[in-house]
């Protein structure tokens, strides 16, 4: 079987001492930042991009991936124990999870979150193993027209799922695409948008841009919000849920995993959307309905399974198509490009060790998380006492050192300061930064594919609707826009995205 | 004419500003044709789309009611942005230790609760950590001391 041969390659890479160590480091860091409120996976991955530069591409991706899914575990711990979601994707877990903790059932809540996450992680990893090769094979047939339409579709979907105003989100995408064009045009060699600054000859540095927005602008934004005081619920007690609990939750975990795995694949999806959708679904289908919102264990099991499944399957479009579905995946693409690897369907055939090694390490990482998390809960809770006033200067320091080391260019610090101010203003005006980052990563690829598609068709734009696959992508994009513009669904979307 | 949705209005102004900059800058690039695109084709297209979106935001903000403008806390942001720039200016002539000291103290001062002894301790810790991890463990080429000093 191909699947087993591939997994064999994967485990051979993932099980080297070095990569096991990076996987462990990744999930450990992920858990820590998952616990700490005010610092999320995107920020951490951005801060660690410069470090990953010094590693082999395999180790770099294994480390960064560990942070992303590790954060989903850590986020649930604080959500349950202190009613503070460490991550946005754990917001719904606070509803029933903290109620359980107050009722003295913190242990089983934490236990079921870990078990659900592990189960979901395993299923999602298997799904990647099965789904990725055929998807990549299809993607290899894509011409420039298909790629261009796919990117349009991906960006539209990301916009639709963003919070707040649709117009602002589209504007952020377009601005991101424009920023991606800064620098030397690869085709003509013309310098674009450098405003006489030699520092911009190679474009806006991705690391500086992402750290400015997700590191520094967010620090400035968080500083205004007062410190929250945390009240830790009583003793954690026995962590393993009872057999009755497990039986109650089996359905919830299965449904959460399925829904999360599906939503994770969508552009703009990933862990956040998955957890909200799973909670809503569970509330509607669970029998007997009992009392959601008052400490129902299924209210923990479903979203925690879903966010972990979503976190894993969001790697599928990134790995097979080279299209990032969310900002963390955009960072992964950035990491690949730093190593000179063009993301896309060829990664699987050209670098099987990288591809399958990453997937095998995801499963290993999930296993480590279960083993790591449950006994160390006391330690994580103590971490919560680190005040933000000590944490944020450290974030700024790592961002600055990172932005400098990537090219040893002091100019990049200026770029970072500029985009930090921009990011703050954008956050204040309710303009989500995620679409901007996705647009920035896709900008050059989109221009290149548009240029090639039109070159082949001799300037006839009909090529995008004549190719059936391209047409299908565009129809999906238009459909999404129409659907979102319809008033009833818009209301539903606002409800679903409300935090 | 009254602005009913200040948040949308100013977002529109911001995007409009970027669109104008993009269109003005891209004016000089050769456009080419659809079949043989020049370096100006895609930027002009995007600049135009951004301009339209900005106009929609501004137009909508005088018709539909929306949220008021939140308070902008300018000072902390300005201090942090300055600190980041200073780090860029200091890193090569003065080295990592000096640049980090300035950066950490200024960043900490931007927050609401500034305590000097605590900040000094944090500064020392961050310098030791950064030098240890970035320079010694990861072997990134960053100058530690002002150039000309004997290296340790």
Short mmCIF file of C-alpha atoms in Angstrom, two decimals, chain A residues 168 429, chain B residues 1-16 54 57-62 67 69:
data_model
loop_
_atom_site.label_atom_id
_atom_site.label_comp_id
_atom_site.label_asym_id
_atom_site.label_seq_id
_atom_site.Cartn_x
_atom_site.Cartn_y
_atom_site.Cartn_z
CA UNK A 168 -13.39 46.18 4.61
CA UNK A 429 -11.19 50.62 12.49
CA UNK B 1 -23.77 66.08 4.77
CA UNK B 2 -23.20 64.29 8.03
CA UNK B 3 -20.92 61.32 8.65
CA UNK B 4 -23.15 58.65 10.17
CA UNK B 5 -20.59 55.88 10.45
CA UNK B 6 -17.24 57.42 11.43
CA UNK B 7 -15.45 54.07 11.70
CA UNK B 8 -16.37 53.13 8.13
CA UNK B 9 -15.66 56.65 6.92
CA UNK B 10 -12.11 56.71 8.24
CA UNK B 11 -11.46 53.15 7.05
CA UNK B 12 -12.56 54.38 3.62
CA UNK B 13 -10.21 57.36 3.87
CA UNK B 14 -7.33 55.04 4.83
CA UNK B 15 -7.95 52.65 1.91
CA UNK B 16 -8.52 55.64 -0.39
CA UNK B 54 -12.83 53.04 -0.49
CA UNK B 57 -17.07 52.67 2.36
CA UNK B 58 -17.14 56.48 2.36
CA UNK B 59 -20.39 56.65 0.44
CA UNK B 60 -22.06 54.15 2.74
CA UNK B 61 -20.84 55.97 5.85
CA UNK B 62 -22.89 59.06 5.04
CA UNK B 67 -20.20 52.80 15.01
CA UNK B 69 -14.67 56.20 16.24
#
